[in-house]
Structure formats: structure tokens, C-alpha cells
Short mmCIF file of N, CA and C in Angstrom, two decimals:
data_model
loop_
_atom_site.label_atom_id
_atom_site.label_comp_id
_atom_site.label_asym_id
_atom_site.label_seq_id
_atom_site.Cartn_x
_atom_site.Cartn_y
_atom_site.Cartn_z
N MET A 1 -40.82 -77.95 128.54
CA MET A 1 -41.33 -76.41 129.13
C MET A 1 -41.51 -76.24 127.54
N ASP A 2 -42.22 -77.03 126.72
CA ASP A 2 -43.01 -76.87 125.49
C ASP A 2 -43.62 -75.64 125.03
N LEU A 3 -43.66 -74.67 124.71
CA LEU A 3 -44.71 -74.18 124.90
C LEU A 3 -45.92 -73.82 123.35
N LYS A 4 -45.29 -74.35 123.01
CA LYS A 4 -45.77 -74.23 121.12
C LYS A 4 -47.61 -74.41 120.94
N GLY A 5 -47.72 -72.99 120.55
CA GLY A 5 -49.50 -72.78 120.13
C GLY A 5 -49.50 -71.58 121.50
N LYS A 6 -48.75 -71.07 122.12
CA LYS A 6 -49.08 -70.80 123.03
C LYS A 6 -48.75 -69.27 123.17
N LYS A 7 -48.93 -67.48 123.17
CA LYS A 7 -48.23 -66.34 122.13
C LYS A 7 -48.17 -65.44 123.66
N ILE A 8 -47.23 -64.85 124.04
CA ILE A 8 -46.95 -63.74 124.56
C ILE A 8 -46.17 -62.24 123.32
N ALA A 9 -47.36 -61.34 124.22
CA ALA A 9 -46.64 -60.26 124.05
C ALA A 9 -46.29 -59.88 125.29
N ILE A 10 -44.94 -58.75 124.16
CA ILE A 10 -43.34 -57.64 125.26
C ILE A 10 -44.10 -56.85 125.01
N LEU A 11 -44.51 -56.33 126.00
CA LEU A 11 -45.10 -54.37 126.14
C LEU A 11 -43.95 -53.64 125.52
N ALA A 12 -43.21 -52.80 125.61
CA ALA A 12 -42.41 -52.25 124.70
C ALA A 12 -41.99 -51.03 125.05
N THR A 13 -41.39 -49.80 124.66
CA THR A 13 -41.53 -48.58 123.91
C THR A 13 -40.47 -48.24 124.19
N HIS A 14 -39.62 -47.00 123.50
CA HIS A 14 -38.06 -46.87 123.92
C HIS A 14 -36.97 -46.43 125.26
N GLY A 15 -36.45 -46.98 125.36
CA GLY A 15 -35.51 -46.29 126.45
C GLY A 15 -35.98 -47.64 127.51
N PHE A 16 -36.29 -49.69 126.85
CA PHE A 16 -36.82 -50.40 127.58
C PHE A 16 -35.29 -51.37 127.80
N GLU A 17 -34.62 -51.24 129.15
CA GLU A 17 -33.85 -52.49 129.60
C GLU A 17 -33.66 -53.66 128.82
N GLN A 18 -32.02 -53.17 127.69
CA GLN A 18 -31.32 -54.48 126.53
C GLN A 18 -31.90 -55.49 127.17
N SER A 19 -31.32 -56.17 128.06
CA SER A 19 -30.84 -58.11 128.67
C SER A 19 -32.56 -57.75 129.14
N GLU A 20 -33.64 -57.13 129.54
CA GLU A 20 -34.99 -57.22 129.59
C GLU A 20 -36.26 -57.91 128.94
N LEU A 21 -35.96 -57.54 127.95
CA LEU A 21 -35.92 -57.24 126.86
C LEU A 21 -36.29 -58.81 126.19
N GLU A 22 -35.01 -59.07 125.99
CA GLU A 22 -34.14 -59.97 124.69
C GLU A 22 -33.94 -61.03 125.62
N VAL A 23 -33.39 -61.45 126.81
CA VAL A 23 -33.88 -62.53 127.89
C VAL A 23 -35.26 -62.51 127.89
N PRO A 24 -36.07 -62.77 128.20
CA PRO A 24 -37.13 -63.49 128.32
C PRO A 24 -37.99 -63.70 126.99
N ARG A 25 -37.74 -62.57 125.46
CA ARG A 25 -37.91 -62.79 124.28
C ARG A 25 -37.46 -64.45 123.71
N ASP A 26 -36.38 -64.57 123.54
CA ASP A 26 -34.87 -65.27 123.18
C ASP A 26 -35.70 -66.85 124.50
N ARG A 27 -36.12 -66.97 125.97
CA ARG A 27 -35.65 -68.06 126.82
C ARG A 27 -37.21 -68.74 126.16
N LEU A 28 -38.34 -67.44 125.68
CA LEU A 28 -39.68 -67.40 125.33
C LEU A 28 -39.74 -68.41 124.38
N LYS A 29 -39.76 -68.06 123.41
CA LYS A 29 -39.00 -68.85 122.39
C LYS A 29 -38.52 -69.45 121.93
N LYS A 30 -37.51 -70.21 122.57
CA LYS A 30 -36.31 -71.23 122.43
C LYS A 30 -37.67 -72.56 123.25
N ALA A 31 -38.48 -72.21 124.23
CA ALA A 31 -40.00 -72.66 124.88
C ALA A 31 -40.83 -73.50 123.89
N GLY A 32 -41.09 -73.13 122.59
CA GLY A 32 -41.60 -72.96 121.62
C GLY A 32 -42.41 -72.03 121.80
N ALA A 33 -42.69 -70.58 122.41
CA ALA A 33 -43.80 -70.04 121.90
C ALA A 33 -43.41 -68.34 121.32
N THR A 34 -45.06 -68.57 120.96
CA THR A 34 -44.85 -66.92 119.64
C THR A 34 -44.62 -65.65 120.85
N VAL A 35 -43.62 -64.54 120.23
CA VAL A 35 -43.49 -63.70 120.68
C VAL A 35 -44.15 -63.00 120.04
N GLU A 36 -44.47 -62.01 120.19
CA GLU A 36 -44.16 -60.95 119.27
C GLU A 36 -43.89 -59.37 120.68
N VAL A 37 -43.69 -58.45 120.22
CA VAL A 37 -43.09 -57.17 120.83
C VAL A 37 -44.34 -55.76 121.03
N ILE A 38 -44.98 -55.44 121.67
CA ILE A 38 -45.62 -54.85 120.66
C ILE A 38 -45.43 -53.57 121.26
N SER A 39 -45.38 -52.37 120.74
CA SER A 39 -45.34 -51.01 121.08
C SER A 39 -46.43 -49.71 120.47
N LEU A 40 -46.00 -48.70 121.08
CA LEU A 40 -47.03 -46.97 120.58
C LEU A 40 -46.94 -46.91 118.76
N ALA A 41 -46.03 -47.79 117.91
CA ALA A 41 -46.39 -48.12 116.92
C ALA A 41 -44.95 -48.57 116.17
N ALA A 42 -45.84 -48.31 115.06
CA ALA A 42 -44.45 -50.07 114.13
C ALA A 42 -42.94 -49.31 114.10
N GLY A 43 -42.25 -49.98 113.90
CA GLY A 43 -40.68 -49.41 113.81
C GLY A 43 -39.82 -50.17 114.07
N GLU A 44 -39.41 -49.91 114.58
CA GLU A 44 -38.77 -50.28 115.92
C GLU A 44 -37.83 -48.09 117.80
N ILE A 45 -37.79 -49.73 118.51
CA ILE A 45 -37.79 -49.18 120.00
C ILE A 45 -36.27 -49.48 120.14
N LYS A 46 -35.77 -48.44 120.75
CA LYS A 46 -34.44 -48.26 120.88
C LYS A 46 -34.43 -49.02 122.69
N GLY A 47 -33.40 -49.53 122.82
CA GLY A 47 -33.75 -50.05 124.00
C GLY A 47 -32.30 -49.39 125.05
N TRP A 48 -31.77 -49.51 126.13
CA TRP A 48 -30.60 -48.86 127.50
C TRP A 48 -30.41 -49.94 127.24
N ASP A 49 -28.74 -49.87 127.57
CA ASP A 49 -28.61 -51.21 128.06
C ASP A 49 -27.10 -50.78 129.16
N MET A 50 -27.20 -50.86 130.10
CA MET A 50 -26.81 -49.81 131.42
C MET A 50 -25.82 -48.46 131.09
N ASN A 51 -26.06 -48.24 130.20
CA ASN A 51 -25.34 -46.94 130.77
C ASN A 51 -25.17 -45.92 129.67
N ASP A 52 -26.15 -46.59 128.19
CA ASP A 52 -25.74 -46.46 127.14
C ASP A 52 -27.19 -46.37 126.33
N TRP A 53 -27.56 -46.08 125.39
CA TRP A 53 -28.19 -46.50 124.29
C TRP A 53 -27.75 -48.11 123.44
N GLY A 54 -28.97 -48.41 123.72
CA GLY A 54 -28.61 -49.67 123.32
C GLY A 54 -28.50 -50.32 121.46
N ARG A 55 -29.25 -51.16 121.29
CA ARG A 55 -29.44 -51.97 120.28
C ARG A 55 -30.95 -51.85 120.47
N PRO A 56 -31.08 -51.03 118.92
CA PRO A 56 -33.33 -51.62 118.12
C PRO A 56 -33.48 -52.58 118.39
N VAL A 57 -34.34 -52.24 118.31
CA VAL A 57 -35.42 -54.20 118.75
C VAL A 57 -36.61 -53.36 117.84
N LYS A 58 -37.29 -54.84 116.78
CA LYS A 58 -38.12 -54.64 116.09
C LYS A 58 -39.10 -54.65 116.36
N VAL A 59 -40.48 -53.43 116.35
CA VAL A 59 -41.80 -53.57 116.68
C VAL A 59 -42.25 -54.98 115.60
N ASP A 60 -42.77 -55.86 116.37
CA ASP A 60 -43.99 -56.48 115.57
C ASP A 60 -45.55 -55.64 115.16
N LYS A 61 -46.02 -55.26 116.61
CA LYS A 61 -47.52 -54.70 115.64
C LYS A 61 -46.98 -53.88 117.38
N SER A 62 -48.31 -52.50 116.80
CA SER A 62 -48.85 -51.06 117.50
C SER A 62 -50.02 -52.49 118.09
N LEU A 63 -50.21 -51.35 119.21
CA LEU A 63 -51.18 -51.15 119.79
C LEU A 63 -52.45 -51.13 119.49
N ASP A 64 -52.68 -50.80 118.75
CA ASP A 64 -53.20 -50.40 117.70
C ASP A 64 -53.85 -51.20 117.12
N GLN A 65 -52.82 -52.63 117.06
CA GLN A 65 -53.04 -53.71 115.95
C GLN A 65 -53.68 -55.20 116.91
N VAL A 66 -53.12 -54.55 118.29
CA VAL A 66 -53.68 -55.72 118.52
C VAL A 66 -54.76 -55.84 120.01
N SER A 67 -55.08 -57.23 120.26
CA SER A 67 -56.38 -57.42 121.41
C SER A 67 -56.24 -58.00 122.51
N SER A 68 -55.85 -58.41 123.76
CA SER A 68 -55.50 -58.24 124.34
C SER A 68 -55.69 -60.20 124.48
N SER A 69 -56.97 -60.26 123.91
CA SER A 69 -57.56 -61.58 123.44
C SER A 69 -56.62 -63.55 122.45
N ASP A 70 -56.10 -62.50 121.67
CA ASP A 70 -54.67 -63.21 121.29
C ASP A 70 -53.60 -63.33 121.55
N TYR A 71 -53.79 -63.27 123.26
CA TYR A 71 -51.49 -63.46 124.33
C TYR A 71 -52.73 -64.44 125.70
N ASP A 72 -51.06 -65.12 125.94
CA ASP A 72 -51.49 -65.97 126.84
C ASP A 72 -50.93 -65.13 128.19
N ALA A 73 -50.41 -64.15 127.55
CA ALA A 73 -49.27 -63.59 128.97
C ALA A 73 -48.57 -62.23 127.90
N ILE A 74 -48.32 -61.61 128.96
CA ILE A 74 -47.58 -60.20 128.47
C ILE A 74 -46.51 -60.23 129.67
N VAL A 75 -44.96 -59.90 129.42
CA VAL A 75 -44.24 -59.21 129.63
C VAL A 75 -44.09 -57.63 129.77
N LEU A 76 -43.88 -57.35 130.38
CA LEU A 76 -42.91 -56.18 130.83
C LEU A 76 -41.74 -55.49 130.93
N PRO A 77 -40.92 -55.29 129.78
CA PRO A 77 -39.44 -54.42 130.93
C PRO A 77 -39.49 -53.72 131.30
N GLY A 78 -38.32 -53.88 131.96
CA GLY A 78 -37.87 -51.83 132.63
C GLY A 78 -37.00 -51.65 132.18
N GLY A 79 -36.02 -51.42 132.74
CA GLY A 79 -35.35 -49.40 132.71
C GLY A 79 -36.37 -48.34 133.58
N GLN A 80 -35.07 -47.85 133.83
CA GLN A 80 -36.67 -45.75 133.63
C GLN A 80 -37.08 -46.12 133.16
N ILE A 81 -36.70 -45.78 131.84
CA ILE A 81 -37.39 -44.90 130.69
C ILE A 81 -38.68 -45.46 130.24
N ASN A 82 -38.63 -47.01 129.78
CA ASN A 82 -39.73 -47.71 128.72
C ASN A 82 -40.64 -46.92 129.41
N PRO A 83 -40.73 -48.53 131.10
CA PRO A 83 -42.38 -48.33 132.15
C PRO A 83 -43.21 -46.61 132.18
N ASP A 84 -41.54 -45.43 132.84
CA ASP A 84 -42.41 -43.78 132.78
C ASP A 84 -42.77 -44.24 131.50
N LEU A 85 -41.95 -43.77 130.09
CA LEU A 85 -43.33 -43.22 129.28
C LEU A 85 -44.75 -44.41 128.75
N LEU A 86 -44.75 -45.77 129.16
CA LEU A 86 -46.01 -46.21 129.04
C LEU A 86 -47.05 -46.55 130.39
N ARG A 87 -47.04 -45.96 131.44
CA ARG A 87 -48.02 -45.86 132.23
C ARG A 87 -48.35 -44.06 132.24
N VAL A 88 -48.41 -43.31 130.49
CA VAL A 88 -49.13 -42.49 130.79
C VAL A 88 -49.69 -42.29 129.63
N GLU A 89 -50.08 -44.03 128.70
CA GLU A 89 -50.45 -44.19 127.49
C GLU A 89 -52.20 -44.74 128.01
N PRO A 90 -52.69 -44.08 128.15
CA PRO A 90 -54.81 -45.48 128.58
C PRO A 90 -54.17 -46.49 127.86
N LYS A 91 -53.74 -46.88 126.31
CA LYS A 91 -53.94 -47.93 125.52
C LYS A 91 -52.76 -48.71 126.20
N ALA A 92 -52.18 -48.41 126.96
CA ALA A 92 -50.55 -49.35 127.17
C ALA A 92 -51.48 -49.79 128.73
N LEU A 93 -52.13 -49.60 129.20
CA LEU A 93 -52.60 -49.75 130.85
C LEU A 93 -53.87 -50.55 130.54
N LYS A 94 -54.48 -49.47 129.34
CA LYS A 94 -55.54 -51.04 129.22
C LYS A 94 -55.75 -52.12 128.87
N PHE A 95 -54.51 -52.25 127.30
CA PHE A 95 -53.89 -53.40 126.90
C PHE A 95 -53.98 -54.54 128.09
N ILE A 96 -52.50 -54.21 128.66
CA ILE A 96 -51.84 -54.88 130.62
C ILE A 96 -53.21 -55.32 130.97
N LYS A 97 -54.45 -54.47 131.73
CA LYS A 97 -55.33 -54.85 132.58
C LYS A 97 -56.31 -56.01 132.06
N GLU A 98 -56.70 -54.79 130.67
CA GLU A 98 -57.38 -57.06 129.86
C GLU A 98 -56.40 -58.02 130.03
N ILE A 99 -54.89 -58.19 130.48
CA ILE A 99 -54.51 -59.31 130.17
C ILE A 99 -55.00 -59.71 131.20
N PHE A 100 -54.91 -59.22 132.05
CA PHE A 100 -54.59 -59.85 133.86
C PHE A 100 -55.96 -59.54 134.45
N ASP A 101 -57.06 -58.86 134.01
CA ASP A 101 -58.45 -59.65 134.39
C ASP A 101 -59.07 -60.75 133.33
N ALA A 102 -58.30 -61.10 132.25
CA ALA A 102 -58.21 -62.48 131.52
C ALA A 102 -58.00 -63.41 132.34
N GLN A 103 -57.08 -63.38 133.89
CA GLN A 103 -56.93 -64.27 134.53
C GLN A 103 -55.62 -65.13 133.77
N LYS A 104 -54.74 -64.15 132.76
CA LYS A 104 -53.53 -64.53 132.22
C LYS A 104 -52.55 -63.98 132.54
N VAL A 105 -51.05 -64.65 132.01
CA VAL A 105 -49.93 -64.13 133.52
C VAL A 105 -49.54 -63.06 132.25
N VAL A 106 -49.34 -62.32 134.15
CA VAL A 106 -47.92 -60.68 133.48
C VAL A 106 -47.04 -60.97 134.73
N ALA A 107 -46.06 -60.52 133.84
CA ALA A 107 -44.72 -60.06 135.10
C ALA A 107 -44.16 -58.90 134.31
N ALA A 108 -43.79 -58.49 134.95
CA ALA A 108 -43.28 -57.36 135.30
C ALA A 108 -41.48 -57.13 135.74
N VAL A 109 -40.36 -56.94 134.93
CA VAL A 109 -39.03 -56.53 135.61
C VAL A 109 -38.94 -55.07 136.33
N CYS A 110 -37.51 -55.25 137.55
CA CYS A 110 -37.41 -53.90 137.52
C CYS A 110 -38.69 -52.76 137.52
N HIS A 111 -38.68 -51.89 136.76
CA HIS A 111 -38.92 -50.46 137.58
C HIS A 111 -40.32 -51.06 136.34
N ALA A 112 -40.83 -51.88 135.59
CA ALA A 112 -41.82 -52.67 135.15
C ALA A 112 -43.55 -52.22 136.35
N PRO A 113 -42.89 -52.43 137.35
CA PRO A 113 -43.51 -52.32 138.19
C PRO A 113 -44.17 -51.16 138.27
N TRP A 114 -44.29 -50.51 137.88
CA TRP A 114 -45.18 -49.08 138.15
C TRP A 114 -45.78 -48.89 137.30
N LEU A 115 -46.50 -50.42 136.31
CA LEU A 115 -47.52 -50.73 135.07
C LEU A 115 -48.39 -50.81 136.01
N LEU A 116 -47.71 -52.33 136.98
CA LEU A 116 -48.61 -52.53 137.89
C LEU A 116 -49.56 -51.75 138.70
N ILE A 117 -48.80 -50.68 139.50
CA ILE A 117 -48.77 -49.65 139.71
C ILE A 117 -49.71 -49.12 139.28
N GLU A 118 -49.66 -48.24 138.28
CA GLU A 118 -50.98 -47.85 136.99
C GLU A 118 -52.43 -47.76 137.29
N THR A 119 -51.53 -49.37 136.47
CA THR A 119 -53.30 -50.36 136.28
C THR A 119 -54.31 -50.77 138.10
N GLY A 120 -53.36 -50.97 139.05
CA GLY A 120 -54.95 -51.24 140.30
C GLY A 120 -54.08 -52.12 140.83
N ILE A 121 -53.55 -53.17 139.59
CA ILE A 121 -53.06 -54.22 139.84
C ILE A 121 -52.06 -54.53 141.16
N ALA A 122 -51.34 -53.73 141.44
CA ALA A 122 -50.30 -54.50 142.58
C ALA A 122 -51.00 -54.62 143.55
N LYS A 123 -51.86 -53.31 144.01
CA LYS A 123 -52.64 -53.16 144.96
C LYS A 123 -52.79 -54.84 146.13
N GLY A 124 -52.56 -55.27 147.05
CA GLY A 124 -52.92 -56.12 148.01
C GLY A 124 -51.90 -57.55 146.96
N ARG A 125 -51.10 -57.78 146.50
CA ARG A 125 -50.21 -58.71 145.69
C ARG A 125 -48.99 -58.65 146.62
N ARG A 126 -48.07 -59.89 146.42
CA ARG A 126 -46.67 -59.68 147.12
C ARG A 126 -46.02 -59.13 145.68
N MET A 127 -45.00 -58.63 145.95
CA MET A 127 -44.11 -58.70 144.45
C MET A 127 -43.33 -58.24 145.17
N THR A 128 -42.24 -57.70 143.45
CA THR A 128 -40.53 -57.58 144.16
C THR A 128 -40.45 -56.51 143.38
N SER A 129 -39.56 -55.64 142.95
CA SER A 129 -38.74 -54.62 141.92
C SER A 129 -37.45 -54.14 142.54
N TYR A 130 -37.37 -53.39 141.39
CA TYR A 130 -36.34 -52.68 141.58
C TYR A 130 -35.73 -51.96 143.02
N LYS A 131 -34.99 -51.87 143.62
CA LYS A 131 -34.26 -51.23 145.03
C LYS A 131 -34.87 -49.71 145.35
N SER A 132 -35.46 -48.59 144.17
CA SER A 132 -35.72 -47.64 144.00
C SER A 132 -36.55 -46.86 144.10
N ILE A 133 -37.69 -48.25 143.05
CA ILE A 133 -39.38 -48.42 143.38
C ILE A 133 -40.01 -49.45 144.54
N LYS A 134 -39.70 -50.01 145.82
CA LYS A 134 -40.05 -50.83 146.66
C LYS A 134 -40.87 -49.17 147.40
N THR A 135 -40.16 -48.04 147.08
CA THR A 135 -41.47 -47.46 148.12
C THR A 135 -43.36 -47.63 147.23
N ASP A 136 -42.08 -47.35 146.23
CA ASP A 136 -43.63 -46.59 145.51
C ASP A 136 -44.65 -47.95 145.42
N VAL A 137 -44.32 -49.01 145.02
CA VAL A 137 -44.76 -50.61 145.36
C VAL A 137 -45.80 -50.67 146.48
N ILE A 138 -44.65 -50.59 147.84
CA ILE A 138 -45.21 -50.34 149.21
C ILE A 138 -46.65 -49.09 149.32
N ASN A 139 -46.57 -48.40 148.38
CA ASN A 139 -47.47 -47.50 148.55
C ASN A 139 -48.59 -47.13 147.88
N ALA A 140 -48.46 -48.57 147.47
CA ALA A 140 -49.49 -48.74 146.33
C ALA A 140 -50.75 -50.14 146.57
N GLY A 141 -49.91 -50.41 147.78
CA GLY A 141 -51.05 -51.11 148.70
C GLY A 141 -50.27 -52.69 148.19
N ALA A 142 -49.18 -52.84 147.29
CA ALA A 142 -48.74 -54.08 147.61
C ALA A 142 -47.70 -54.89 149.12
N LYS A 143 -47.22 -56.12 148.86
CA LYS A 143 -46.80 -56.27 150.26
C LYS A 143 -45.02 -56.75 148.88
N TRP A 144 -44.17 -55.88 149.18
CA TRP A 144 -42.81 -56.16 149.12
C TRP A 144 -42.25 -56.89 149.18
N GLU A 145 -40.91 -57.58 148.83
CA GLU A 145 -40.43 -58.56 149.71
C GLU A 145 -38.55 -58.23 148.45
N ASP A 146 -37.84 -58.62 148.94
CA ASP A 146 -36.72 -58.44 148.26
C ASP A 146 -36.16 -60.10 148.29
N SER A 147 -36.57 -60.35 147.39
CA SER A 147 -36.26 -61.61 146.68
C SER A 147 -36.08 -61.48 144.96
N GLN A 148 -35.61 -62.52 144.89
CA GLN A 148 -35.37 -62.26 143.29
C GLN A 148 -36.79 -62.97 142.76
N VAL A 149 -37.30 -63.37 142.63
CA VAL A 149 -38.83 -63.50 141.79
C VAL A 149 -39.86 -64.21 142.50
N VAL A 150 -41.12 -62.62 143.01
CA VAL A 150 -42.01 -62.91 143.65
C VAL A 150 -43.18 -63.25 142.13
N VAL A 151 -44.45 -64.74 142.48
CA VAL A 151 -45.31 -64.76 142.32
C VAL A 151 -46.51 -65.22 142.78
N ASP A 152 -47.10 -63.99 142.21
CA ASP A 152 -48.89 -63.83 143.07
C ASP A 152 -49.77 -64.12 142.13
N GLN A 153 -50.42 -65.35 142.07
CA GLN A 153 -51.50 -66.22 141.25
C GLN A 153 -51.23 -65.44 139.88
N GLY A 154 -50.03 -65.63 139.13
CA GLY A 154 -49.70 -65.79 137.37
C GLY A 154 -49.18 -64.02 137.62
N VAL A 155 -49.07 -63.25 139.10
CA VAL A 155 -47.91 -61.84 138.48
C VAL A 155 -47.01 -61.79 138.38
N ILE A 156 -46.84 -62.43 138.15
CA ILE A 156 -44.47 -62.47 138.32
C ILE A 156 -43.41 -61.23 138.26
N THR A 157 -43.05 -60.55 139.93
CA THR A 157 -42.03 -59.64 139.42
C THR A 157 -40.88 -59.74 140.07
N SER A 158 -39.82 -59.38 138.99
CA SER A 158 -38.91 -59.65 139.78
C SER A 158 -38.07 -58.26 139.82
N ARG A 159 -36.41 -58.37 139.94
CA ARG A 159 -35.97 -56.63 141.37
C ARG A 159 -35.62 -56.31 139.75
N ASN A 160 -34.03 -57.34 139.07
CA ASN A 160 -32.95 -56.63 138.71
C ASN A 160 -32.19 -57.22 137.18
N PRO A 161 -31.83 -56.93 136.45
CA PRO A 161 -31.67 -58.10 135.07
C PRO A 161 -30.76 -59.51 135.04
N GLY A 162 -30.14 -59.33 137.12
CA GLY A 162 -29.32 -60.56 137.38
C GLY A 162 -30.77 -60.98 138.20
N ASP A 163 -32.18 -60.76 136.92
CA ASP A 163 -32.19 -61.90 137.87
C ASP A 163 -33.31 -62.92 137.19
N LEU A 164 -32.67 -62.43 135.26
CA LEU A 164 -33.78 -62.77 134.07
C LEU A 164 -34.29 -63.60 134.01
N GLU A 165 -32.97 -65.60 134.63
CA GLU A 165 -33.29 -66.13 134.06
C GLU A 165 -34.24 -66.84 134.92
N ALA A 166 -34.87 -66.61 136.07
CA ALA A 166 -35.23 -66.83 137.12
C ALA A 166 -36.09 -66.59 136.66
N PHE A 167 -36.73 -64.95 135.97
CA PHE A 167 -37.35 -64.72 135.83
C PHE A 167 -38.68 -65.80 134.75
N SER A 168 -37.53 -65.04 133.24
CA SER A 168 -37.75 -66.25 132.36
C SER A 168 -38.49 -67.54 132.59
N ALA A 169 -37.67 -67.86 133.32
CA ALA A 169 -38.59 -69.50 133.91
C ALA A 169 -39.04 -69.54 134.67
N LYS A 170 -40.24 -68.56 135.15
CA LYS A 170 -41.30 -68.67 136.40
C LYS A 170 -42.27 -68.29 134.57
N ILE A 171 -41.38 -67.92 134.34
CA ILE A 171 -42.82 -67.06 133.16
C ILE A 171 -43.60 -68.82 132.61
N ILE A 172 -42.38 -69.00 131.87
CA ILE A 172 -42.48 -70.78 131.63
C ILE A 172 -43.53 -71.65 132.22
N GLU A 173 -43.48 -71.85 133.16
CA GLU A 173 -44.01 -72.17 134.42
C GLU A 173 -45.05 -71.90 134.04
N GLU A 174 -45.77 -70.34 134.75
CA GLU A 174 -46.90 -69.90 134.94
C GLU A 174 -47.44 -70.08 133.44
N VAL A 175 -46.71 -70.07 132.80
CA VAL A 175 -47.79 -69.80 131.35
C VAL A 175 -48.34 -71.37 131.12
N LYS A 176 -47.73 -72.55 131.52
CA LYS A 176 -48.01 -73.87 131.27
C LYS A 176 -49.55 -73.82 131.67
N GLU A 177 -49.31 -73.73 133.03
CA GLU A 177 -49.48 -73.88 134.53
C GLU A 177 -51.32 -73.08 133.22
N GLY A 178 -51.37 -72.42 132.52
CA GLY A 178 -53.06 -71.69 132.65
C GLY A 178 -52.87 -70.29 133.34
N ARG A 179 -54.52 -70.80 133.28
CA ARG A 179 -55.03 -68.62 133.79
C ARG A 179 -54.96 -69.17 135.09
N HIS A 180 -55.43 -68.73 136.12
CA HIS A 180 -54.68 -68.17 137.19
C HIS A 180 -56.92 -67.63 138.63
N LEU A 181 -57.07 -69.06 137.55
CA LEU A 181 -59.23 -69.34 137.68
C LEU A 181 -59.00 -68.13 139.83
N ARG A 182 -58.29 -68.62 140.72
CA ARG A 182 -58.48 -68.08 141.82
C ARG A 182 -58.11 -66.82 142.21
N ARG A 183 -57.74 -65.93 141.01
CA ARG A 183 -56.80 -64.58 141.38
C ARG A 183 -58.73 -64.08 140.96
N SER A 184 -57.99 -63.53 141.96
CA SER A 184 -59.54 -61.98 142.42
C SER A 184 -59.96 -61.08 141.23
N VAL A 185 -60.72 -60.60 140.41
CA VAL A 185 -60.16 -59.38 139.40
C VAL A 185 -61.47 -59.03 139.73
N ALA A 186 -60.32 -57.24 140.26
CA ALA A 186 -61.15 -56.35 140.65
C ALA A 186 -62.26 -55.74 139.58
#
């Protein structure tokens, strides 16, 4: 499980589901990866913890300070607020799409598959998501599955916070595999 030398971006903004950022971040760091929280602006972003505002998380870099070529993977936490705010931000969508187009790992949990829909990544892929956006995923042309975690050539999706250990383990596995050269690039 050694990810030494691997660099992973977690793209989030205010309203990310607390555990969906913290659990993968902590597991990836424990596996040896360098993990950076990227957001729309510098400073801190505030999480959502089940039913109320959660703890702030320090932003390591803003989108203006990063390049997709610096990262081996991107993790997209869910929550309802976070991906809804990010999917209307062209810089965020461009960053996600560039990582995907470079055949690197893209991981989205809960409501974050909205970002895969918005970037066109969802079309034709096997995916899962939180049940309330199942129709959105299907309407985007994905093959939705009611599974804990679904992997389709380096695109990892997971249903909800109860699946975060399996989600994190799959991210580690896929990052160790490296680029997904068989992936068709749109």
C-alpha cells in the first residue's frame, strides 16, 4: 500500500461532506501519498457533518495555483452543497477533465458524480452514486449500479459515507496501477 511519490488532489469547497474529504485524505496520507486540498480560493473551507456545519479544513492550494500535470489522481468529496457549487465553476471542471484526459485516477463519492456528469466523464461508464442522483447519472448516459464502489478504467465512484473505507482502498489500488491507457479519451 505504498504510495510514496504519488500526489493526489482533493477538490472541494464549502459544504463538502466532512467524512468524505477526511477519510480518503487520511487513508491516502497513511499509504504514503502527498495529498493536497484544492479549492476555489485560499484559506479554509467548511465541511457539512451529517446535519449541520462541520469543521473547517485548510486549503493547501487554490485552483489558480495548480496544474493537473502535478497530480496522479483527484478525489471529489460529495455532500449536496460542495459538488453543486463546483459544477458551475469552469476552472474546477477543466481541472477534473484534464486529470481524466491524462488517464489518471478520478474518484467521486456520494453527490460528486454530478461533477463527472458535468464534465462528460459519466457518459458510457459504469458508475454508482448516492441514490438521490441515480436518475441524473442514468440521464447522463452512465450505467448506474447499486454497488458500494464501482471502478471503470480508473474512474471510481461510491455511494455514500458508509462506503468510505472500501472507496479509499480502491483509490489506493488504482493509483498504484498507474495510468489507465485503455481508457478511451473523449
